[in-house]
């Protein structure tokens, strides 16, 4: 048997690589020769004998085959053809064969099972910042304050039932974390901190700090905060030091390997298609399906502020979802989320500019969608409620956003204004409003221009997509809403005060300068302070020096202690609803009986402020309660303390409870 | 009768509307109108400020039902509110003042080891076994292990320890 032919080895069609590697020309040649060979074989006596052989003869011949297959020659069909590589030591390796693994019936991929909605699920979602889940937290906490038993179970059951409306089984499956091996929790500082935060609520603020720092631009600031988070973690959970050290060692080793020429593969592109704006149908459709009444209810709910707003928004959402039905649930939720996000931005413009700045990019995108969806923004004083009812007013009261946009536009140079208008006009597919240049320079013109432009926009997806690209390009690219925060804040300060007074926005008043009367622990109204100082206007009061105020028994504190705290620790912003800002020096020290011991500025100084997580407990006792108890007992037995005695007791408390503080403290730090 | 040391939580403070008669630092200080301002949401039904005590209507009713009558405490009205800072921001969580329930000023007047209620050092209270039983049975205290402990009478000048002595009215 020559090379170029499949060689039968041990009675099998087994070929060596050398035998099959020659080119296909061999095959063709073989094909041509086969008839000649066949004819030659036909004339052999053995061939004649074989042709006339009986069944017994055939079977006897087959039995001689030691490696028979179940093909025509008998034996196992799967071994009928094999490609082998002879080994130097004898024998061969099978490189390929027709052996196929027996086919198993395909088992259906097990679908992730939707667990029943649980309190833990809601808590996890709330921690991730889900506003719907967060809105259920007060009710849950209230239920858990009750003694264990039927009433508690009933209340928890009611909350979960309500939550079912928002969270469907699929969501719960989607929300289930990917199973992680133990090792994965040790692969980064972030995961180590996150794992500890799951076990110990006091670590949550540390996690917030780390997460916040993680998003910073690389540089010393980022490293500083990340290092701080590590230190805080070790202070709270000393056993993690070993894990963090081990992680450092692994990283160092990896870095050394890198230096030795091990190179990282190119990373997957994180931000696909920069500059392209997807067309979010769901949000757009969701907004379009909201009724004017829905807009009003959502806006009204947001006015409440704080947990009340969340609760109110949750209720309104539930009403909307029940009304619109299960089939459109996702669409409606997308629309509601967009509207709520914009309302929140609008509110933050007034009350929490820092947050507004953070959310500006998202708000810019949302605003473009809202406008395109056909909703309008109430910029000025709009129509009366009755007029709105009759006309089916689809306006969303984003007054501050609208005003801020107008002001931002008015701040631009004429050339920039022209460029902005051209950019948007091009996206809208209409000629630039060049003829109306003067009109566009009037106050408040920008919002009018936008709404007019949108009014004439052809209602087809392609036109809307282009318009959305143009709007997003302006709102996001030029960071309009980010800049609008600063513009709005500076110029609207006077109106802001007026509005706060009119609407009684407690939060907002607190954001202002506060005046304390000597001997009282609470701040007094500006009017009262002015009267006491013998001035008539707020400006005159503000112009007084600290010494002048002191002379009339007043003291000025620049900002509310809560604002000062979160300004200093912006990474804790997301923890606001979980954190109490604690005065290390009790405000009671400002009362008449301790007058002169500490100033209001000292008591409210950042140095003496600490966050205490609401759920920080030692056994059954809240940490905040234990500290308060301690101060009451101490003041009861120290009716005339000195400054140093007070500070020493504060330091003792720092030592005892400082590990629960956010940031953690040790004795002597303050 | 056995007596117990009760450590009431301080979930609030004397508010601005409290009217002191004389020096607020005096002990006992005299108050004609008590304004109790909550700064933490209450977990117990008997609370303190620095020097004053407030209790719930439920506790008052339980105590008034005791026979022989409860001693060492007088009940009076109290003005309650929540402070405008952390209580309003964090503790209230949308709950109204009415959800705090009805509270009364518990004016403690008794002698430790004799009466059902008496003031102990640093603002703790000495309470009788029957009062402690009510608070435990009715779950009026969130952490009885810490807050209610056996009372050890202290020998005071010119006074014999009264621990274990029958309460007033008891045979």
PDB file of C-alpha atoms in Angstrom, chain A residues 294-556:
ATOM      1  CA  UNK A 294     -50.403  62.238  36.222  1.00  0.00           C
ATOM      2  CA  UNK A 295     -47.961  65.096  35.643  1.00  0.00           C
ATOM      3  CA  UNK A 296     -49.692  67.181  38.245  1.00  0.00           C
ATOM      4  CA  UNK A 297     -49.814  64.393  40.779  1.00  0.00           C
ATOM      5  CA  UNK A 298     -46.149  63.542  40.340  1.00  0.00           C
ATOM      6  CA  UNK A 299     -45.183  67.201  40.596  1.00  0.00           C
ATOM      7  CA  UNK A 300     -47.304  67.621  43.686  1.00  0.00           C
ATOM      8  CA  UNK A 301     -45.816  64.508  45.223  1.00  0.00           C
ATOM      9  CA  UNK A 302     -42.316  65.864  44.693  1.00  0.00           C
ATOM     10  CA  UNK A 303     -43.228  69.112  46.428  1.00  0.00           C
ATOM     11  CA  UNK A 304     -43.679  67.262  49.685  1.00  0.00           C
ATOM     12  CA  UNK A 305     -39.953  66.648  49.961  1.00  0.00           C
ATOM     13  CA  UNK A 306     -38.054  63.925  51.802  1.00  0.00           C
ATOM     14  CA  UNK A 307     -39.605  60.578  52.649  1.00  0.00           C
ATOM     15  CA  UNK A 308     -43.089  62.011  52.216  1.00  0.00           C
ATOM     16  CA  UNK A 309     -42.271  62.748  48.571  1.00  0.00           C
ATOM     17  CA  UNK A 310     -40.993  59.246  48.001  1.00  0.00           C
ATOM     18  CA  UNK A 311     -44.070  57.759  49.565  1.00  0.00           C
ATOM     19  CA  UNK A 312     -46.337  60.022  47.581  1.00  0.00           C
ATOM     20  CA  UNK A 313     -44.544  59.290  44.307  1.00  0.00           C
ATOM     21  CA  UNK A 314     -44.759  55.602  45.029  1.00  0.00           C
ATOM     22  CA  UNK A 315     -48.494  55.825  45.573  1.00  0.00           C
ATOM     23  CA  UNK A 316     -49.016  57.855  42.425  1.00  0.00           C
ATOM     24  CA  UNK A 317     -46.941  55.359  40.471  1.00  0.00           C
ATOM     25  CA  UNK A 318     -48.985  52.507  41.792  1.00  0.00           C
ATOM     26  CA  UNK A 319     -52.179  54.273  40.780  1.00  0.00           C
ATOM     27  CA  UNK A 320     -50.834  54.859  37.285  1.00  0.00           C
ATOM     28  CA  UNK A 321     -49.646  51.271  36.897  1.00  0.00           C
ATOM     29  CA  UNK A 322     -52.935  49.857  38.101  1.00  0.00           C
ATOM     30  CA  UNK A 323     -54.794  52.096  35.673  1.00  0.00           C
ATOM     31  CA  UNK A 324     -52.625  51.380  32.641  1.00  0.00           C
ATOM     32  CA  UNK A 325     -52.340  47.652  33.188  1.00  0.00           C
ATOM     33  CA  UNK A 326     -49.591  45.083  33.335  1.00  0.00           C
ATOM     34  CA  UNK A 327     -48.848  45.012  29.619  1.00  0.00           C
ATOM     35  CA  UNK A 328     -47.525  48.551  29.540  1.00  0.00           C
ATOM     36  CA  UNK A 329     -45.907  48.470  32.937  1.00  0.00           C
ATOM     37  CA  UNK A 330     -42.284  48.823  31.812  1.00  0.00           C
ATOM     38  CA  UNK A 331     -43.124  51.618  29.419  1.00  0.00           C
ATOM     39  CA  UNK A 332     -45.044  53.530  32.049  1.00  0.00           C
ATOM     40  CA  UNK A 333     -42.309  53.076  34.615  1.00  0.00           C
ATOM     41  CA  UNK A 334     -39.722  54.355  32.131  1.00  0.00           C
ATOM     42  CA  UNK A 335     -41.824  57.461  31.543  1.00  0.00           C
ATOM     43  CA  UNK A 336     -42.464  58.004  35.236  1.00  0.00           C
ATOM     44  CA  UNK A 337     -38.782  57.604  36.043  1.00  0.00           C
ATOM     45  CA  UNK A 338     -37.907  60.215  33.484  1.00  0.00           C
ATOM     46  CA  UNK A 339     -40.455  62.693  34.818  1.00  0.00           C
ATOM     47  CA  UNK A 340     -39.530  62.076  38.445  1.00  0.00           C
ATOM     48  CA  UNK A 341     -35.845  62.512  37.602  1.00  0.00           C
ATOM     49  CA  UNK A 342     -36.548  65.892  36.047  1.00  0.00           C
ATOM     50  CA  UNK A 343     -38.764  67.001  38.910  1.00  0.00           C
ATOM     51  CA  UNK A 344     -36.041  66.019  41.322  1.00  0.00           C
ATOM     52  CA  UNK A 345     -33.456  67.980  39.328  1.00  0.00           C
ATOM     53  CA  UNK A 346     -35.767  70.968  39.342  1.00  0.00           C
ATOM     54  CA  UNK A 347     -36.177  70.719  43.097  1.00  0.00           C
ATOM     55  CA  UNK A 348     -32.472  70.188  43.656  1.00  0.00           C
ATOM     56  CA  UNK A 349     -31.732  73.344  41.700  1.00  0.00           C
ATOM     57  CA  UNK A 350     -33.274  75.147  44.621  1.00  0.00           C
ATOM     58  CA  UNK A 351     -32.503  72.974  47.595  1.00  0.00           C
ATOM     59  CA  UNK A 352     -29.513  70.859  46.733  1.00  0.00           C
ATOM     60  CA  UNK A 353     -27.488  72.491  43.947  1.00  0.00           C
ATOM     61  CA  UNK A 354     -24.603  70.087  44.441  1.00  0.00           C
ATOM     62  CA  UNK A 355     -26.859  67.142  43.634  1.00  0.00           C
ATOM     63  CA  UNK A 356     -28.348  69.053  40.704  1.00  0.00           C
ATOM     64  CA  UNK A 357     -24.851  69.524  39.347  1.00  0.00           C
ATOM     65  CA  UNK A 358     -24.246  65.794  39.577  1.00  0.00           C
ATOM     66  CA  UNK A 359     -27.497  64.934  37.863  1.00  0.00           C
ATOM     67  CA  UNK A 360     -27.164  67.620  35.209  1.00  0.00           C
ATOM     68  CA  UNK A 361     -26.068  65.346  32.399  1.00  0.00           C
ATOM     69  CA  UNK A 362     -28.881  62.893  32.953  1.00  0.00           C
ATOM     70  CA  UNK A 363     -31.367  65.713  33.349  1.00  0.00           C
ATOM     71  CA  UNK A 364     -30.204  67.205  30.067  1.00  0.00           C
ATOM     72  CA  UNK A 365     -30.974  63.999  28.249  1.00  0.00           C
ATOM     73  CA  UNK A 366     -34.278  63.618  30.050  1.00  0.00           C
ATOM     74  CA  UNK A 367     -35.273  67.154  29.276  1.00  0.00           C
ATOM     75  CA  UNK A 368     -34.729  66.633  25.584  1.00  0.00           C
ATOM     76  CA  UNK A 369     -36.888  63.525  25.701  1.00  0.00           C
ATOM     77  CA  UNK A 370     -39.609  65.216  27.663  1.00  0.00           C
ATOM     78  CA  UNK A 371     -39.817  68.085  25.230  1.00  0.00           C
ATOM     79  CA  UNK A 372     -39.852  65.784  22.261  1.00  0.00           C
ATOM     80  CA  UNK A 373     -42.493  63.619  23.847  1.00  0.00           C
ATOM     81  CA  UNK A 374     -44.747  66.595  23.559  1.00  0.00           C
ATOM     82  CA  UNK A 375     -44.806  67.637  27.172  1.00  0.00           C
ATOM     83  CA  UNK A 376     -44.200  71.237  27.936  1.00  0.00           C
ATOM     84  CA  UNK A 377     -42.463  72.949  30.752  1.00  0.00           C
ATOM     85  CA  UNK A 378     -44.181  75.573  32.817  1.00  0.00           C
ATOM     86  CA  UNK A 379     -41.593  78.289  32.731  1.00  0.00           C
ATOM     87  CA  UNK A 380     -43.416  81.304  33.917  1.00  0.00           C
ATOM     88  CA  UNK A 381     -46.638  81.786  35.736  1.00  0.00           C
ATOM     89  CA  UNK A 382     -48.839  79.515  33.762  1.00  0.00           C
ATOM     90  CA  UNK A 383     -52.544  79.373  33.329  1.00  0.00           C
ATOM     91  CA  UNK A 384     -54.997  78.935  36.137  1.00  0.00           C
ATOM     92  CA  UNK A 385     -55.929  75.475  37.275  1.00  0.00           C
ATOM     93  CA  UNK A 386     -59.316  75.799  35.572  1.00  0.00           C
ATOM     94  CA  UNK A 387     -57.744  76.925  32.291  1.00  0.00           C
ATOM     95  CA  UNK A 388     -55.294  74.092  32.476  1.00  0.00           C
ATOM     96  CA  UNK A 389     -58.089  71.641  33.073  1.00  0.00           C
ATOM     97  CA  UNK A 390     -60.011  72.875  30.062  1.00  0.00           C
ATOM     98  CA  UNK A 391     -57.044  72.892  27.716  1.00  0.00           C
ATOM     99  CA  UNK A 392     -55.602  69.577  28.879  1.00  0.00           C
ATOM    100  CA  UNK A 393     -52.423  71.251  30.034  1.00  0.00           C
ATOM    101  CA  UNK A 394     -49.532  68.866  29.449  1.00  0.00           C
ATOM    102  CA  UNK A 395     -47.045  71.005  31.238  1.00  0.00           C
ATOM    103  CA  UNK A 396     -44.653  69.812  33.854  1.00  0.00           C
ATOM    104  CA  UNK A 397     -43.810  72.455  36.420  1.00  0.00           C
ATOM    105  CA  UNK A 398     -40.077  72.591  35.853  1.00  0.00           C
ATOM    106  CA  UNK A 399     -40.061  76.292  36.443  1.00  0.00           C
ATOM    107  CA  UNK A 400     -36.609  76.499  37.930  1.00  0.00           C
ATOM    108  CA  UNK A 401     -35.133  74.353  35.171  1.00  0.00           C
ATOM    109  CA  UNK A 402     -36.752  76.523  32.535  1.00  0.00           C
ATOM    110  CA  UNK A 403     -35.583  79.698  34.183  1.00  0.00           C
ATOM    111  CA  UNK A 404     -32.102  78.325  34.635  1.00  0.00           C
ATOM    112  CA  UNK A 405     -31.992  77.368  30.958  1.00  0.00           C
ATOM    113  CA  UNK A 406     -33.096  80.832  29.928  1.00  0.00           C
ATOM    114  CA  UNK A 407     -30.536  82.435  32.179  1.00  0.00           C
ATOM    115  CA  UNK A 408     -27.814  80.170  30.906  1.00  0.00           C
ATOM    116  CA  UNK A 409     -28.703  81.126  27.353  1.00  0.00           C
ATOM    117  CA  UNK A 410     -28.786  84.804  28.191  1.00  0.00           C
ATOM    118  CA  UNK A 411     -25.291  84.525  29.664  1.00  0.00           C
ATOM    119  CA  UNK A 412     -23.867  83.341  26.352  1.00  0.00           C
ATOM    120  CA  UNK A 413     -22.227  85.727  23.919  1.00  0.00           C
ATOM    121  CA  UNK A 414     -24.319  86.636  20.847  1.00  0.00           C
ATOM    122  CA  UNK A 415     -22.036  84.439  18.741  1.00  0.00           C
ATOM    123  CA  UNK A 416     -22.570  81.489  21.031  1.00  0.00           C
ATOM    124  CA  UNK A 417     -26.291  82.129  21.093  1.00  0.00           C
ATOM    125  CA  UNK A 418     -26.317  82.023  17.331  1.00  0.00           C
ATOM    126  CA  UNK A 419     -24.333  78.779  17.318  1.00  0.00           C
ATOM    127  CA  UNK A 420     -26.685  77.192  19.846  1.00  0.00           C
ATOM    128  CA  UNK A 421     -29.784  78.155  17.932  1.00  0.00           C
ATOM    129  CA  UNK A 422     -28.238  76.978  14.661  1.00  0.00           C
ATOM    130  CA  UNK A 423     -27.261  73.671  16.211  1.00  0.00           C
ATOM    131  CA  UNK A 424     -30.757  73.010  17.459  1.00  0.00           C
ATOM    132  CA  UNK A 425     -32.438  74.340  14.321  1.00  0.00           C
ATOM    133  CA  UNK A 426     -30.337  72.040  12.165  1.00  0.00           C
ATOM    134  CA  UNK A 427     -31.360  69.097  14.296  1.00  0.00           C
ATOM    135  CA  UNK A 428     -34.990  70.101  14.001  1.00  0.00           C
ATOM    136  CA  UNK A 429     -34.671  70.287  10.248  1.00  0.00           C
ATOM    137  CA  UNK A 430     -35.880  73.881  10.116  1.00  0.00           C
ATOM    138  CA  UNK A 431     -34.096  76.983   8.916  1.00  0.00           C
ATOM    139  CA  UNK A 432     -32.309  78.899  11.622  1.00  0.00           C
ATOM    140  CA  UNK A 433     -34.396  81.643  13.073  1.00  0.00           C
ATOM    141  CA  UNK A 434     -32.062  84.223  11.657  1.00  0.00           C
ATOM    142  CA  UNK A 435     -34.849  86.606  10.862  1.00  0.00           C
ATOM    143  CA  UNK A 436     -35.861  86.502  14.462  1.00  0.00           C
ATOM    144  CA  UNK A 437     -32.426  87.203  15.871  1.00  0.00           C
ATOM    145  CA  UNK A 438     -33.633  90.114  17.943  1.00  0.00           C
ATOM    146  CA  UNK A 439     -36.475  88.081  19.353  1.00  0.00           C
ATOM    147  CA  UNK A 440     -34.021  85.408  20.449  1.00  0.00           C
ATOM    148  CA  UNK A 441     -32.067  87.932  22.448  1.00  0.00           C
ATOM    149  CA  UNK A 442     -35.033  88.824  24.619  1.00  0.00           C
ATOM    150  CA  UNK A 443     -35.223  87.483  28.148  1.00  0.00           C
ATOM    151  CA  UNK A 444     -36.851  84.099  28.390  1.00  0.00           C
ATOM    152  CA  UNK A 445     -36.571  83.537  24.645  1.00  0.00           C
ATOM    153  CA  UNK A 446     -34.657  80.296  24.753  1.00  0.00           C
ATOM    154  CA  UNK A 447     -37.402  78.157  26.206  1.00  0.00           C
ATOM    155  CA  UNK A 448     -39.934  79.730  23.884  1.00  0.00           C
ATOM    156  CA  UNK A 449     -37.674  78.950  20.960  1.00  0.00           C
ATOM    157  CA  UNK A 450     -37.313  75.344  22.055  1.00  0.00           C
ATOM    158  CA  UNK A 451     -40.995  74.803  22.542  1.00  0.00           C
ATOM    159  CA  UNK A 452     -41.892  76.511  19.290  1.00  0.00           C
ATOM    160  CA  UNK A 453     -39.300  74.460  17.431  1.00  0.00           C
ATOM    161  CA  UNK A 454     -40.611  71.249  18.882  1.00  0.00           C
ATOM    162  CA  UNK A 455     -44.154  72.241  18.028  1.00  0.00           C
ATOM    163  CA  UNK A 456     -43.344  72.270  14.301  1.00  0.00           C
ATOM    164  CA  UNK A 457     -41.230  69.126  14.395  1.00  0.00           C
ATOM    165  CA  UNK A 458     -42.549  66.337  12.122  1.00  0.00           C
ATOM    166  CA  UNK A 459     -43.796  63.525  14.320  1.00  0.00           C
ATOM    167  CA  UNK A 460     -41.805  60.620  12.984  1.00  0.00           C
ATOM    168  CA  UNK A 461     -39.079  58.669  14.717  1.00  0.00           C
ATOM    169  CA  UNK A 462     -36.316  59.770  12.397  1.00  0.00           C
ATOM    170  CA  UNK A 463     -37.073  63.470  12.849  1.00  0.00           C
ATOM    171  CA  UNK A 464     -37.395  62.991  16.560  1.00  0.00           C
ATOM    172  CA  UNK A 465     -34.116  61.104  16.753  1.00  0.00           C
ATOM    173  CA  UNK A 466     -32.309  63.914  14.940  1.00  0.00           C
ATOM    174  CA  UNK A 467     -33.941  66.514  17.142  1.00  0.00           C
ATOM    175  CA  UNK A 468     -33.017  64.532  20.214  1.00  0.00           C
ATOM    176  CA  UNK A 469     -29.415  64.352  19.040  1.00  0.00           C
ATOM    177  CA  UNK A 470     -29.387  68.103  18.599  1.00  0.00           C
ATOM    178  CA  UNK A 471     -30.933  68.765  21.997  1.00  0.00           C
ATOM    179  CA  UNK A 472     -28.705  66.271  23.729  1.00  0.00           C
ATOM    180  CA  UNK A 473     -25.717  67.711  21.943  1.00  0.00           C
ATOM    181  CA  UNK A 474     -26.529  71.139  23.335  1.00  0.00           C
ATOM    182  CA  UNK A 475     -27.736  70.091  26.783  1.00  0.00           C
ATOM    183  CA  UNK A 476     -25.026  67.543  27.434  1.00  0.00           C
ATOM    184  CA  UNK A 477     -22.217  68.703  25.200  1.00  0.00           C
ATOM    185  CA  UNK A 478     -22.327  72.241  26.454  1.00  0.00           C
ATOM    186  CA  UNK A 479     -23.113  71.087  29.989  1.00  0.00           C
ATOM    187  CA  UNK A 480     -26.025  73.488  30.019  1.00  0.00           C
ATOM    188  CA  UNK A 481     -27.775  72.137  33.062  1.00  0.00           C
ATOM    189  CA  UNK A 482     -24.526  71.901  34.990  1.00  0.00           C
ATOM    190  CA  UNK A 483     -23.743  75.534  34.330  1.00  0.00           C
ATOM    191  CA  UNK A 484     -27.367  76.414  34.923  1.00  0.00           C
ATOM    192  CA  UNK A 485     -26.994  75.310  38.526  1.00  0.00           C
ATOM    193  CA  UNK A 486     -24.425  78.002  39.193  1.00  0.00           C
ATOM    194  CA  UNK A 487     -26.221  80.633  37.140  1.00  0.00           C
ATOM    195  CA  UNK A 488     -29.526  79.919  38.803  1.00  0.00           C
ATOM    196  CA  UNK A 489     -28.049  79.770  42.268  1.00  0.00           C
ATOM    197  CA  UNK A 490     -26.269  83.087  42.226  1.00  0.00           C
ATOM    198  CA  UNK A 491     -28.924  85.105  40.560  1.00  0.00           C
ATOM    199  CA  UNK A 492     -31.924  83.583  42.211  1.00  0.00           C
ATOM    200  CA  UNK A 493     -30.779  83.858  45.795  1.00  0.00           C
ATOM    201  CA  UNK A 494     -33.252  86.633  46.567  1.00  0.00           C
ATOM    202  CA  UNK A 495     -36.173  84.864  44.984  1.00  0.00           C
ATOM    203  CA  UNK A 496     -35.180  81.646  46.601  1.00  0.00           C
ATOM    204  CA  UNK A 497     -35.550  83.160  50.049  1.00  0.00           C
ATOM    205  CA  UNK A 498     -38.867  84.677  49.092  1.00  0.00           C
ATOM    206  CA  UNK A 499     -40.116  81.413  47.705  1.00  0.00           C
ATOM    207  CA  UNK A 500     -38.940  79.508  50.734  1.00  0.00           C
ATOM    208  CA  UNK A 501     -40.766  81.898  52.998  1.00  0.00           C
ATOM    209  CA  UNK A 502     -43.896  81.743  50.920  1.00  0.00           C
ATOM    210  CA  UNK A 503     -43.942  78.004  50.539  1.00  0.00           C
ATOM    211  CA  UNK A 504     -42.529  77.202  53.919  1.00  0.00           C
ATOM    212  CA  UNK A 505     -39.803  74.981  52.541  1.00  0.00           C
ATOM    213  CA  UNK A 506     -38.183  74.099  55.816  1.00  0.00           C
ATOM    214  CA  UNK A 507     -35.186  72.466  54.195  1.00  0.00           C
ATOM    215  CA  UNK A 508     -34.504  75.545  52.291  1.00  0.00           C
ATOM    216  CA  UNK A 509     -34.590  77.936  55.182  1.00  0.00           C
ATOM    217  CA  UNK A 510     -32.106  75.678  56.876  1.00  0.00           C
ATOM    218  CA  UNK A 511     -29.743  76.116  53.973  1.00  0.00           C
ATOM    219  CA  UNK A 512     -29.499  79.815  54.782  1.00  0.00           C
ATOM    220  CA  UNK A 513     -27.413  81.624  57.357  1.00  0.00           C
ATOM    221  CA  UNK A 514     -28.745  81.000  60.850  1.00  0.00           C
ATOM    222  CA  UNK A 515     -28.833  83.310  63.838  1.00  0.00           C
ATOM    223  CA  UNK A 516     -28.658  82.091  67.418  1.00  0.00           C
ATOM    224  CA  UNK A 517     -29.695  84.081  70.413  1.00  0.00           C
ATOM    225  CA  UNK A 518     -27.437  83.650  73.416  1.00  0.00           C
ATOM    226  CA  UNK A 519     -28.893  81.170  75.888  1.00  0.00           C
ATOM    227  CA  UNK A 520     -30.982  79.339  73.295  1.00  0.00           C
ATOM    228  CA  UNK A 521     -30.099  76.165  71.485  1.00  0.00           C
ATOM    229  CA  UNK A 522     -32.317  76.827  68.484  1.00  0.00           C
ATOM    230  CA  UNK A 523     -31.799  79.389  65.782  1.00  0.00           C
ATOM    231  CA  UNK A 524     -34.148  82.337  65.639  1.00  0.00           C
ATOM    232  CA  UNK A 525     -36.014  83.770  62.663  1.00  0.00           C
ATOM    233  CA  UNK A 526     -34.179  86.330  60.542  1.00  0.00           C
ATOM    234  CA  UNK A 527     -36.859  88.932  61.263  1.00  0.00           C
ATOM    235  CA  UNK A 528     -36.460  88.442  64.994  1.00  0.00           C
ATOM    236  CA  UNK A 529     -32.672  88.660  64.713  1.00  0.00           C
ATOM    237  CA  UNK A 530     -32.960  91.852  62.650  1.00  0.00           C
ATOM    238  CA  UNK A 531     -35.330  93.369  65.185  1.00  0.00           C
ATOM    239  CA  UNK A 532     -33.031  92.433  68.040  1.00  0.00           C
ATOM    240  CA  UNK A 533     -30.063  93.895  66.174  1.00  0.00           C
ATOM    241  CA  UNK A 534     -31.983  97.087  65.472  1.00  0.00           C
ATOM    242  CA  UNK A 535     -31.919  96.807  61.703  1.00  0.00           C
ATOM    243  CA  UNK A 536     -34.790  96.607  59.278  1.00  0.00           C
ATOM    244  CA  UNK A 537     -33.587  94.575  56.313  1.00  0.00           C
ATOM    245  CA  UNK A 538     -31.962  91.236  55.780  1.00  0.00           C
ATOM    246  CA  UNK A 539     -29.103  92.942  53.958  1.00  0.00           C
ATOM    247  CA  UNK A 540     -28.402  95.164  56.933  1.00  0.00           C
ATOM    248  CA  UNK A 541     -28.438  92.138  59.208  1.00  0.00           C
ATOM    249  CA  UNK A 542     -26.014  90.321  56.947  1.00  0.00           C
ATOM    250  CA  UNK A 543     -23.713  93.313  56.940  1.00  0.00           C
ATOM    251  CA  UNK A 544     -23.273  93.237  60.723  1.00  0.00           C
ATOM    252  CA  UNK A 545     -19.986  91.832  61.965  1.00  0.00           C
ATOM    253  CA  UNK A 546     -19.801  88.951  64.440  1.00  0.00           C
ATOM    254  CA  UNK A 547     -18.725  91.405  67.130  1.00  0.00           C
ATOM    255  CA  UNK A 548     -21.708  93.657  66.454  1.00  0.00           C
ATOM    256  CA  UNK A 549     -24.029  90.681  66.646  1.00  0.00           C
ATOM    257  CA  UNK A 550     -22.407  89.476  69.850  1.00  0.00           C
ATOM    258  CA  UNK A 551     -23.002  92.865  71.394  1.00  0.00           C
ATOM    259  CA  UNK A 552     -26.743  92.371  70.952  1.00  0.00           C
ATOM    260  CA  UNK A 553     -26.698  88.752  72.132  1.00  0.00           C
ATOM    261  CA  UNK A 554     -26.701  87.138  68.699  1.00  0.00           C
ATOM    262  CA  UNK A 555     -24.411  84.797  66.860  1.00  0.00           C
ATOM    263  CA  UNK A 556     -24.280  83.934  63.181  1.00  0.00           C
TER     264      UNK A 556
END
